[in-house]
Amino acid sequence: NDTPFPYPLNPDYVNWKIHYPKFFDGTDEENQKVFCNTNEHPQTYDEEVNPLYNGLNGAQPVFLDIGCGFGGLVFNLAKNFPEKLVLGLEIRDKLVNFVSEKIRALRIESPDHKYNNAACIRTNAMRHIIQYFRKGTIEKMFFCFADPHFKKSNHRRRIINTGFLSEYAFLLKPKGRIYCITDVEDLHNWQEEHLAKHRMFRKLSEEELEGDICVQLIQDSTEEGQKVTRNGGKKWTCVFERI
Ligand code: SAM
């Protein structure tokens, strides 16, 4: 994780067409290439991109799975929301290759050409998320089984934190949602507390969450969630809305 890897200066330098060719004027051949910013599938962010492709005048991701791991939630969201562009952000090179290769396979195999709306990139979300997306464009952000960083001196590394929450609020559309799930009670309390005291977020009640299929999807779509279920562990969730 320590080797430096490229990142864009700002969203003008991000080319969403290479990740989701079928949502643009891309060919079948382009749709089966992998770009995910890993060593094996490198990409660059050297030049400003045509506004048709950099999110200014065209499609762009609206669902973000932060720390997507093996990608279970990315695949499930893509299947359930065929019109929404879903992006997994993950820092570990090998996992990003795995998820991206699987997306390529799914695009080829699935008879009705699903999964054209799924992609994954290697990035450090805590450092660079703001350089990828435009203000007020994101509809949903998912934080599933985030690293707990148990030691008190490491709490500032937690991915839900006051400073980062301001960045997420900047990126989310009004009424956009943040979903958190974890099997670590202490982390759940931390996440809920920090979200609750941030003035850009409001906790959603059970009634308000009725009919939101994502609340179900986060339970058992991810590999970590499935592991907790197998081991009979407990899961805590909370969902907040951007004010
Ligand atoms: N969400 C997945 C799941 O539920 O199966 C993976 C959970 S795993 C415990 C946490 C993941 O977050 C790891 O894959 C880790 O590499 C990733 N991660 C941690 N910090 C990150 C960061 N700053 N940017 C991107 N990914 C990160």
PDB file of C-alpha atoms and ligand atoms in Angstrom:
ATOM      1  CA  ASN A   1       0.000   0.000   0.000  1.00  0.00           C
ATOM      2  CA  ASP A   2       2.971   2.283   0.380  1.00  0.00           C
ATOM      3  CA  THR A   3       3.987   2.506  -3.266  1.00  0.00           C
ATOM      4  CA  PRO A   4       2.757   5.789  -4.670  1.00  0.00           C
ATOM      5  CA  PHE A   5       0.160   5.568  -7.406  1.00  0.00           C
ATOM      6  CA  PRO A   6      -1.400   8.166  -9.685  1.00  0.00           C
ATOM      7  CA  TYR A   7      -4.373  10.286  -8.743  1.00  0.00           C
ATOM      8  CA  PRO A   8      -6.134  13.146 -10.521  1.00  0.00           C
ATOM      9  CA  LEU A   9      -5.503  16.798  -9.744  1.00  0.00           C
ATOM     10  CA  ASN A  10      -9.267  17.363  -9.784  1.00  0.00           C
ATOM     11  CA  PRO A  11     -12.375  15.864 -11.466  1.00  0.00           C
ATOM     12  CA  ASP A  12     -11.531  17.545 -14.784  1.00  0.00           C
ATOM     13  CA  TYR A  13      -8.766  14.937 -15.147  1.00  0.00           C
ATOM     14  CA  VAL A  14     -10.937  11.861 -14.589  1.00  0.00           C
ATOM     15  CA  ASN A  15     -12.175   9.920 -17.602  1.00  0.00           C
ATOM     16  CA  TRP A  16     -15.305   7.975 -16.687  1.00  0.00           C
ATOM     17  CA  LYS A  17     -15.666   6.618 -20.213  1.00  0.00           C
ATOM     18  CA  ILE A  18     -12.792   4.179 -19.749  1.00  0.00           C
ATOM     19  CA  HIS A  19     -14.570   2.696 -16.717  1.00  0.00           C
ATOM     20  CA  TYR A  20     -18.112   2.644 -18.111  1.00  0.00           C
ATOM     21  CA  PRO A  21     -17.779   2.708 -21.925  1.00  0.00           C
ATOM     22  CA  LYS A  22     -21.364   1.625 -22.568  1.00  0.00           C
ATOM     23  CA  PHE A  23     -22.722   4.701 -20.813  1.00  0.00           C
ATOM     24  CA  PHE A  24     -20.916   6.766 -23.410  1.00  0.00           C
ATOM     25  CA  ASP A  25     -20.147   6.073 -27.048  1.00  0.00           C
ATOM     26  CA  GLY A  26     -17.858   3.140 -26.215  1.00  0.00           C
ATOM     27  CA  THR A  27     -17.476  -0.056 -28.244  1.00  0.00           C
ATOM     28  CA  ASP A  28     -17.853  -3.683 -27.056  1.00  0.00           C
ATOM     29  CA  GLU A  29     -14.083  -3.984 -27.214  1.00  0.00           C
ATOM     30  CA  GLU A  30     -13.619  -0.974 -24.947  1.00  0.00           C
ATOM     31  CA  ASN A  31     -16.234  -2.395 -22.579  1.00  0.00           C
ATOM     32  CA  GLN A  32     -14.035  -5.426 -21.958  1.00  0.00           C
ATOM     33  CA  LYS A  33     -10.832  -3.600 -21.150  1.00  0.00           C
ATOM     34  CA  VAL A  34      -9.815  -3.090 -17.547  1.00  0.00           C
ATOM     35  CA  PHE A  35      -8.693   0.267 -16.177  1.00  0.00           C
ATOM     36  CA  CYS A  36      -8.476   0.389 -12.430  1.00  0.00           C
ATOM     37  CA  ASN A  37      -5.278   2.285 -11.575  1.00  0.00           C
ATOM     38  CA  THR A  38      -3.374  -0.778 -10.336  1.00  0.00           C
ATOM     39  CA  ASN A  39       0.153  -1.757 -11.299  1.00  0.00           C
ATOM     40  CA  GLU A  40      -1.255  -4.400 -13.629  1.00  0.00           C
ATOM     41  CA  HIS A  41      -3.904  -2.117 -15.121  1.00  0.00           C
ATOM     42  CA  PRO A  42      -2.304   1.312 -14.943  1.00  0.00           C
ATOM     43  CA  GLN A  43      -3.888   4.569 -15.935  1.00  0.00           C
ATOM     44  CA  THR A  44      -2.826   8.168 -15.936  1.00  0.00           C
ATOM     45  CA  TYR A  45      -4.478  11.415 -15.005  1.00  0.00           C
ATOM     46  CA  ASP A  46      -2.146  13.681 -16.978  1.00  0.00           C
ATOM     47  CA  GLU A  47      -4.530  15.625 -19.148  1.00  0.00           C
ATOM     48  CA  GLU A  48      -7.807  17.412 -18.806  1.00  0.00           C
ATOM     49  CA  VAL A  49     -10.534  15.155 -20.171  1.00  0.00           C
ATOM     50  CA  ASN A  50     -13.313  16.043 -22.611  1.00  0.00           C
ATOM     51  CA  PRO A  51     -16.219  17.371 -20.471  1.00  0.00           C
ATOM     52  CA  LEU A  52     -18.440  14.692 -22.032  1.00  0.00           C
ATOM     53  CA  TYR A  53     -16.426  12.098 -20.152  1.00  0.00           C
ATOM     54  CA  ASN A  54     -15.210  13.820 -16.975  1.00  0.00           C
ATOM     55  CA  GLY A  55     -18.619  14.158 -15.352  1.00  0.00           C
ATOM     56  CA  LEU A  56     -19.271  17.748 -16.381  1.00  0.00           C
ATOM     57  CA  ASN A  57     -21.620  16.974 -19.270  1.00  0.00           C
ATOM     58  CA  GLY A  58     -22.046  13.227 -19.047  1.00  0.00           C
ATOM     59  CA  ALA A  59     -22.581  10.191 -16.861  1.00  0.00           C
ATOM     60  CA  GLN A  60     -20.598   9.739 -13.663  1.00  0.00           C
ATOM     61  CA  PRO A  61     -20.639   7.455 -10.617  1.00  0.00           C
ATOM     62  CA  VAL A  62     -23.395   8.146  -8.091  1.00  0.00           C
ATOM     63  CA  PHE A  63     -23.020   5.150  -5.738  1.00  0.00           C
ATOM     64  CA  LEU A  64     -19.634   4.768  -3.993  1.00  0.00           C
ATOM     65  CA  ASP A  65     -18.559   1.722  -1.994  1.00  0.00           C
ATOM     66  CA  ILE A  66     -15.635   2.979   0.085  1.00  0.00           C
ATOM     67  CA  GLY A  67     -13.151   0.207   0.890  1.00  0.00           C
ATOM     68  CA  CYS A  68     -15.044  -2.260  -1.299  1.00  0.00           C
ATOM     69  CA  GLY A  69     -12.795  -5.245  -0.514  1.00  0.00           C
ATOM     70  CA  PHE A  70     -13.775  -8.197  -2.730  1.00  0.00           C
ATOM     71  CA  GLY A  71     -16.578  -6.181  -4.302  1.00  0.00           C
ATOM     72  CA  GLY A  72     -19.702  -8.119  -3.281  1.00  0.00           C
ATOM     73  CA  LEU A  73     -21.702  -4.967  -2.678  1.00  0.00           C
ATOM     74  CA  VAL A  74     -20.526  -3.340  -5.916  1.00  0.00           C
ATOM     75  CA  PHE A  75     -21.867  -6.297  -7.942  1.00  0.00           C
ATOM     76  CA  ASN A  76     -25.151  -6.335  -6.035  1.00  0.00           C
ATOM     77  CA  LEU A  77     -25.749  -2.605  -6.338  1.00  0.00           C
ATOM     78  CA  ALA A  78     -24.940  -2.726 -10.059  1.00  0.00           C
ATOM     79  CA  LYS A  79     -27.431  -5.551 -10.575  1.00  0.00           C
ATOM     80  CA  ASN A  80     -30.199  -3.868  -8.558  1.00  0.00           C
ATOM     81  CA  PHE A  81     -29.716  -0.380 -10.011  1.00  0.00           C
ATOM     82  CA  PRO A  82     -28.883  -0.862 -13.713  1.00  0.00           C
ATOM     83  CA  GLU A  83     -29.218   2.859 -14.453  1.00  0.00           C
ATOM     84  CA  LYS A  84     -26.813   4.000 -11.722  1.00  0.00           C
ATOM     85  CA  LEU A  85     -23.038   4.020 -12.098  1.00  0.00           C
ATOM     86  CA  VAL A  86     -21.515   2.150  -9.169  1.00  0.00           C
ATOM     87  CA  LEU A  87     -17.869   2.552  -8.168  1.00  0.00           C
ATOM     88  CA  GLY A  88     -15.834   0.591  -5.647  1.00  0.00           C
ATOM     89  CA  LEU A  89     -12.873   2.447  -4.131  1.00  0.00           C
ATOM     90  CA  GLU A  90     -10.213   0.246  -2.606  1.00  0.00           C
ATOM     91  CA  ILE A  91      -6.609   0.818  -1.622  1.00  0.00           C
ATOM     92  CA  ARG A  92      -5.288  -2.723  -1.953  1.00  0.00           C
ATOM     93  CA  ASP A  93      -3.894  -3.369  -5.415  1.00  0.00           C
ATOM     94  CA  LYS A  94      -4.663  -7.110  -5.550  1.00  0.00           C
ATOM     95  CA  LEU A  95      -8.254  -6.674  -4.424  1.00  0.00           C
ATOM     96  CA  VAL A  96      -8.830  -3.983  -7.041  1.00  0.00           C
ATOM     97  CA  ASN A  97      -7.487  -6.313  -9.763  1.00  0.00           C
ATOM     98  CA  PHE A  98      -9.734  -9.098  -8.493  1.00  0.00           C
ATOM     99  CA  VAL A  99     -12.882  -6.950  -8.494  1.00  0.00           C
ATOM    100  CA  SER A 100     -12.092  -5.400 -11.883  1.00  0.00           C
ATOM    101  CA  GLU A 101     -11.355  -8.763 -13.540  1.00  0.00           C
ATOM    102  CA  LYS A 102     -14.600 -10.080 -12.136  1.00  0.00           C
ATOM    103  CA  ILE A 103     -16.509  -7.122 -13.561  1.00  0.00           C
ATOM    104  CA  ARG A 104     -14.962  -7.803 -16.959  1.00  0.00           C
ATOM    105  CA  ALA A 105     -16.015 -11.469 -16.747  1.00  0.00           C
ATOM    106  CA  LEU A 106     -19.542 -10.533 -15.654  1.00  0.00           C
ATOM    107  CA  ARG A 107     -19.871  -8.072 -18.529  1.00  0.00           C
ATOM    108  CA  ILE A 108     -18.903 -10.779 -21.004  1.00  0.00           C
ATOM    109  CA  GLU A 109     -20.908 -13.613 -19.448  1.00  0.00           C
ATOM    110  CA  SER A 110     -24.162 -11.958 -18.460  1.00  0.00           C
ATOM    111  CA  PRO A 111     -26.603 -12.503 -21.342  1.00  0.00           C
ATOM    112  CA  ASP A 112     -28.462  -9.217 -20.913  1.00  0.00           C
ATOM    113  CA  HIS A 113     -25.230  -7.220 -20.718  1.00  0.00           C
ATOM    114  CA  LYS A 114     -25.496  -6.216 -17.111  1.00  0.00           C
ATOM    115  CA  TYR A 115     -22.629  -4.878 -15.028  1.00  0.00           C
ATOM    116  CA  ASN A 116     -21.672  -2.237 -17.578  1.00  0.00           C
ATOM    117  CA  ASN A 117     -22.461   0.126 -14.718  1.00  0.00           C
ATOM    118  CA  ALA A 118     -19.917  -1.382 -12.285  1.00  0.00           C
ATOM    119  CA  ALA A 119     -16.265  -0.373 -11.876  1.00  0.00           C
ATOM    120  CA  CYS A 120     -13.519  -0.311  -9.278  1.00  0.00           C
ATOM    121  CA  ILE A 121     -10.434   1.838  -8.833  1.00  0.00           C
ATOM    122  CA  ARG A 122      -7.411   1.765  -6.619  1.00  0.00           C
ATOM    123  CA  THR A 123      -7.227   4.874  -4.549  1.00  0.00           C
ATOM    124  CA  ASN A 124      -6.749   6.036  -1.011  1.00  0.00           C
ATOM    125  CA  ALA A 125     -10.235   7.369  -0.384  1.00  0.00           C
ATOM    126  CA  MET A 126      -9.124   9.260   2.683  1.00  0.00           C
ATOM    127  CA  ARG A 127      -6.605  11.226   0.675  1.00  0.00           C
ATOM    128  CA  HIS A 128      -8.040  11.566  -2.785  1.00  0.00           C
ATOM    129  CA  ILE A 129     -11.813  11.128  -2.870  1.00  0.00           C
ATOM    130  CA  ILE A 130     -12.394  14.837  -3.322  1.00  0.00           C
ATOM    131  CA  GLN A 131     -10.207  14.862  -6.457  1.00  0.00           C
ATOM    132  CA  TYR A 132     -12.405  12.348  -8.263  1.00  0.00           C
ATOM    133  CA  PHE A 133     -15.943  13.639  -7.873  1.00  0.00           C
ATOM    134  CA  ARG A 134     -17.791  16.911  -8.268  1.00  0.00           C
ATOM    135  CA  LYS A 135     -19.670  18.763  -5.592  1.00  0.00           C
ATOM    136  CA  GLY A 136     -23.181  17.521  -4.885  1.00  0.00           C
ATOM    137  CA  THR A 137     -23.136  14.644  -7.376  1.00  0.00           C
ATOM    138  CA  ILE A 138     -23.066  11.528  -5.184  1.00  0.00           C
ATOM    139  CA  GLU A 139     -26.342   9.847  -4.188  1.00  0.00           C
ATOM    140  CA  LYS A 140     -25.109   7.121  -1.844  1.00  0.00           C
ATOM    141  CA  MET A 141     -21.897   6.280  -0.010  1.00  0.00           C
ATOM    142  CA  PHE A 142     -21.357   2.907   1.657  1.00  0.00           C
ATOM    143  CA  PHE A 143     -18.959   2.164   4.504  1.00  0.00           C
ATOM    144  CA  CYS A 144     -19.174  -1.569   5.140  1.00  0.00           C
ATOM    145  CA  PHE A 145     -17.082  -3.141   7.879  1.00  0.00           C
ATOM    146  CA  ALA A 146     -14.520  -0.364   7.845  1.00  0.00           C
ATOM    147  CA  ASP A 147     -11.171  -1.008   9.490  1.00  0.00           C
ATOM    148  CA  PRO A 148     -11.808  -0.457  13.228  1.00  0.00           C
ATOM    149  CA  HIS A 149      -8.404   1.001  14.229  1.00  0.00           C
ATOM    150  CA  PHE A 150      -8.981  -0.061  17.813  1.00  0.00           C
ATOM    151  CA  LYS A 151      -6.159   1.843  19.499  1.00  0.00           C
ATOM    152  CA  LYS A 152      -7.113   5.276  20.704  1.00  0.00           C
ATOM    153  CA  SER A 153      -4.042   6.835  19.080  1.00  0.00           C
ATOM    154  CA  ASN A 154      -5.271   5.458  15.740  1.00  0.00           C
ATOM    155  CA  HIS A 155      -8.850   6.695  15.974  1.00  0.00           C
ATOM    156  CA  ARG A 156      -7.954   9.638  13.751  1.00  0.00           C
ATOM    157  CA  ARG A 157      -7.369   7.090  10.955  1.00  0.00           C
ATOM    158  CA  ARG A 158     -10.986   5.990  11.033  1.00  0.00           C
ATOM    159  CA  ILE A 159     -12.690   6.664   7.722  1.00  0.00           C
ATOM    160  CA  ILE A 160     -15.748   8.201   9.432  1.00  0.00           C
ATOM    161  CA  ASN A 161     -14.304  11.265  11.143  1.00  0.00           C
ATOM    162  CA  THR A 162     -15.379  14.884  11.458  1.00  0.00           C
ATOM    163  CA  GLY A 163     -12.989  16.193   8.785  1.00  0.00           C
ATOM    164  CA  PHE A 164     -13.762  13.435   6.297  1.00  0.00           C
ATOM    165  CA  LEU A 165     -17.492  13.823   6.929  1.00  0.00           C
ATOM    166  CA  SER A 166     -17.259  17.398   5.659  1.00  0.00           C
ATOM    167  CA  GLU A 167     -15.734  16.060   2.439  1.00  0.00           C
ATOM    168  CA  TYR A 168     -18.495  13.458   2.109  1.00  0.00           C
ATOM    169  CA  ALA A 169     -21.111  16.183   2.732  1.00  0.00           C
ATOM    170  CA  PHE A 170     -19.495  18.264  -0.030  1.00  0.00           C
ATOM    171  CA  LEU A 171     -19.736  15.370  -2.499  1.00  0.00           C
ATOM    172  CA  LEU A 172     -23.231  14.165  -1.617  1.00  0.00           C
ATOM    173  CA  LYS A 173     -26.401  15.566  -3.159  1.00  0.00           C
ATOM    174  CA  PRO A 174     -28.884  17.054  -0.684  1.00  0.00           C
ATOM    175  CA  LYS A 175     -30.799  14.067   0.720  1.00  0.00           C
ATOM    176  CA  GLY A 176     -27.956  11.778  -0.369  1.00  0.00           C
ATOM    177  CA  ARG A 177     -27.339   8.914   2.038  1.00  0.00           C
ATOM    178  CA  ILE A 178     -24.412   7.468   3.989  1.00  0.00           C
ATOM    179  CA  TYR A 179     -24.754   3.808   5.011  1.00  0.00           C
ATOM    180  CA  CYS A 180     -22.586   2.328   7.765  1.00  0.00           C
ATOM    181  CA  ILE A 181     -22.454  -1.276   8.885  1.00  0.00           C
ATOM    182  CA  THR A 182     -19.963  -2.945  11.218  1.00  0.00           C
ATOM    183  CA  ASP A 183     -19.634  -5.869  13.600  1.00  0.00           C
ATOM    184  CA  VAL A 184     -17.561  -3.776  16.018  1.00  0.00           C
ATOM    185  CA  GLU A 185     -19.873  -2.106  18.532  1.00  0.00           C
ATOM    186  CA  ASP A 186     -17.309   0.510  19.554  1.00  0.00           C
ATOM    187  CA  LEU A 187     -16.799   1.519  15.916  1.00  0.00           C
ATOM    188  CA  HIS A 188     -20.559   1.702  15.375  1.00  0.00           C
ATOM    189  CA  ASN A 189     -20.912   4.049  18.344  1.00  0.00           C
ATOM    190  CA  TRP A 190     -18.062   6.170  17.015  1.00  0.00           C
ATOM    191  CA  GLN A 191     -19.540   6.388  13.511  1.00  0.00           C
ATOM    192  CA  GLU A 192     -23.034   7.172  14.727  1.00  0.00           C
ATOM    193  CA  GLU A 193     -21.792   9.764  17.197  1.00  0.00           C
ATOM    194  CA  HIS A 194     -19.631  11.579  14.641  1.00  0.00           C
ATOM    195  CA  LEU A 195     -22.376  11.584  12.037  1.00  0.00           C
ATOM    196  CA  ALA A 196     -24.987  12.743  14.566  1.00  0.00           C
ATOM    197  CA  LYS A 197     -22.938  15.698  15.725  1.00  0.00           C
ATOM    198  CA  HIS A 198     -22.008  16.828  12.200  1.00  0.00           C
ATOM    199  CA  ARG A 199     -24.367  19.595  11.186  1.00  0.00           C
ATOM    200  CA  MET A 200     -24.660  18.432   7.571  1.00  0.00           C
ATOM    201  CA  PHE A 201     -26.099  15.025   8.494  1.00  0.00           C
ATOM    202  CA  ARG A 202     -29.360  13.789   9.953  1.00  0.00           C
ATOM    203  CA  LYS A 203     -30.072  10.259  11.159  1.00  0.00           C
ATOM    204  CA  LEU A 204     -32.855   8.457   9.308  1.00  0.00           C
ATOM    205  CA  SER A 205     -35.514   6.621  11.293  1.00  0.00           C
ATOM    206  CA  GLU A 206     -36.691   3.095  10.558  1.00  0.00           C
ATOM    207  CA  GLU A 207     -39.849   4.446   8.935  1.00  0.00           C
ATOM    208  CA  GLU A 208     -37.827   6.689   6.673  1.00  0.00           C
ATOM    209  CA  LEU A 209     -35.726   3.698   5.643  1.00  0.00           C
ATOM    210  CA  GLU A 210     -38.711   1.547   4.721  1.00  0.00           C
ATOM    211  CA  GLY A 211     -38.470   0.520   1.102  1.00  0.00           C
ATOM    212  CA  ASP A 212     -34.761   1.325   0.879  1.00  0.00           C
ATOM    213  CA  ILE A 213     -33.403  -1.932  -0.531  1.00  0.00           C
ATOM    214  CA  CYS A 214     -29.827  -0.802   0.193  1.00  0.00           C
ATOM    215  CA  VAL A 215     -30.436  -1.357   3.907  1.00  0.00           C
ATOM    216  CA  GLN A 216     -30.896  -5.061   3.087  1.00  0.00           C
ATOM    217  CA  LEU A 217     -28.113  -5.195   0.529  1.00  0.00           C
ATOM    218  CA  ILE A 218     -25.415  -4.027   2.949  1.00  0.00           C
ATOM    219  CA  GLN A 219     -26.244  -6.826   5.411  1.00  0.00           C
ATOM    220  CA  ASP A 220     -24.993  -9.779   3.410  1.00  0.00           C
ATOM    221  CA  SER A 221     -23.603  -8.598   0.071  1.00  0.00           C
ATOM    222  CA  THR A 222     -20.053  -7.996   1.195  1.00  0.00           C
ATOM    223  CA  GLU A 223     -17.586 -10.749   1.955  1.00  0.00           C
ATOM    224  CA  GLU A 224     -17.018  -9.362   5.428  1.00  0.00           C
ATOM    225  CA  GLY A 225     -20.765  -9.285   6.112  1.00  0.00           C
ATOM    226  CA  GLN A 226     -21.088 -12.918   4.997  1.00  0.00           C
ATOM    227  CA  LYS A 227     -18.231 -13.899   7.294  1.00  0.00           C
ATOM    228  CA  VAL A 228     -19.894 -12.246  10.288  1.00  0.00           C
ATOM    229  CA  THR A 229     -23.148 -14.096   9.476  1.00  0.00           C
ATOM    230  CA  ARG A 230     -21.304 -17.444   9.224  1.00  0.00           C
ATOM    231  CA  ASN A 231     -19.702 -16.834  12.610  1.00  0.00           C
ATOM    232  CA  GLY A 232     -23.028 -15.833  14.173  1.00  0.00           C
ATOM    233  CA  GLY A 233     -21.793 -12.302  14.906  1.00  0.00           C
ATOM    234  CA  LYS A 234     -23.901  -9.198  15.449  1.00  0.00           C
ATOM    235  CA  LYS A 235     -24.043  -6.282  13.017  1.00  0.00           C
ATOM    236  CA  TRP A 236     -24.829  -2.660  13.723  1.00  0.00           C
ATOM    237  CA  THR A 237     -26.028  -0.280  11.028  1.00  0.00           C
ATOM    238  CA  CYS A 238     -26.931   3.362  10.746  1.00  0.00           C
ATOM    239  CA  VAL A 239     -28.009   5.503   7.815  1.00  0.00           C
ATOM    240  CA  PHE A 240     -27.723   9.276   7.653  1.00  0.00           C
ATOM    241  CA  GLU A 241     -29.024  11.790   5.160  1.00  0.00           C
ATOM    242  CA  ARG A 242     -27.137  14.813   3.917  1.00  0.00           C
ATOM    243  CA  ILE A 243     -29.124  17.880   4.932  1.00  0.00           C
TER     244      ILE A 243
HETATM  245  N1  SAM B   1     -16.294  -3.461   2.559  1.00  0.00           N
HETATM  246  C1  SAM B   1     -15.666  -4.751   2.388  1.00  0.00           C
HETATM  247  C2  SAM B   1     -16.506  -5.827   3.040  1.00  0.00           C
HETATM  248  O1  SAM B   1     -17.425  -5.484   3.787  1.00  0.00           O
HETATM  249  O2  SAM B   1     -16.234  -7.005   2.784  1.00  0.00           O
HETATM  250  C3  SAM B   1     -14.232  -4.786   2.941  1.00  0.00           C
HETATM  251  C4  SAM B   1     -14.092  -4.564   4.413  1.00  0.00           C
HETATM  252  S1  SAM B   1     -12.382  -4.550   4.937  1.00  0.00           S
HETATM  253  C5  SAM B   1     -12.484  -4.856   6.633  1.00  0.00           C
HETATM  254  C6  SAM B   1     -11.939  -2.836   4.812  1.00  0.00           C
HETATM  255  C7  SAM B   1     -11.434  -2.497   3.438  1.00  0.00           C
HETATM  256  O3  SAM B   1     -11.200  -1.093   3.352  1.00  0.00           O
HETATM  257  C8  SAM B   1     -10.117  -3.173   3.102  1.00  0.00           C
HETATM  258  O4  SAM B   1     -10.246  -3.869   1.894  1.00  0.00           O
HETATM  259  C9  SAM B   1      -9.130  -2.020   3.017  1.00  0.00           C
HETATM  260  O5  SAM B   1      -8.093  -2.258   2.090  1.00  0.00           O
HETATM  261  C10 SAM B   1     -10.028  -0.880   2.596  1.00  0.00           C
HETATM  262  N2  SAM B   1      -9.511   0.457   2.946  1.00  0.00           N
HETATM  263  C11 SAM B   1      -9.027   0.844   4.133  1.00  0.00           C
HETATM  264  N3  SAM B   1      -8.649   2.134   4.103  1.00  0.00           N
HETATM  265  C12 SAM B   1      -8.915   2.581   2.840  1.00  0.00           C
HETATM  266  C13 SAM B   1      -8.730   3.830   2.189  1.00  0.00           C
HETATM  267  N4  SAM B   1      -8.198   4.874   2.817  1.00  0.00           N
HETATM  268  N5  SAM B   1      -9.105   3.929   0.897  1.00  0.00           N
HETATM  269  C14 SAM B   1      -9.629   2.875   0.253  1.00  0.00           C
HETATM  270  N6  SAM B   1      -9.832   1.678   0.823  1.00  0.00           N
HETATM  271  C15 SAM B   1      -9.469   1.524   2.103  1.00  0.00           C
END
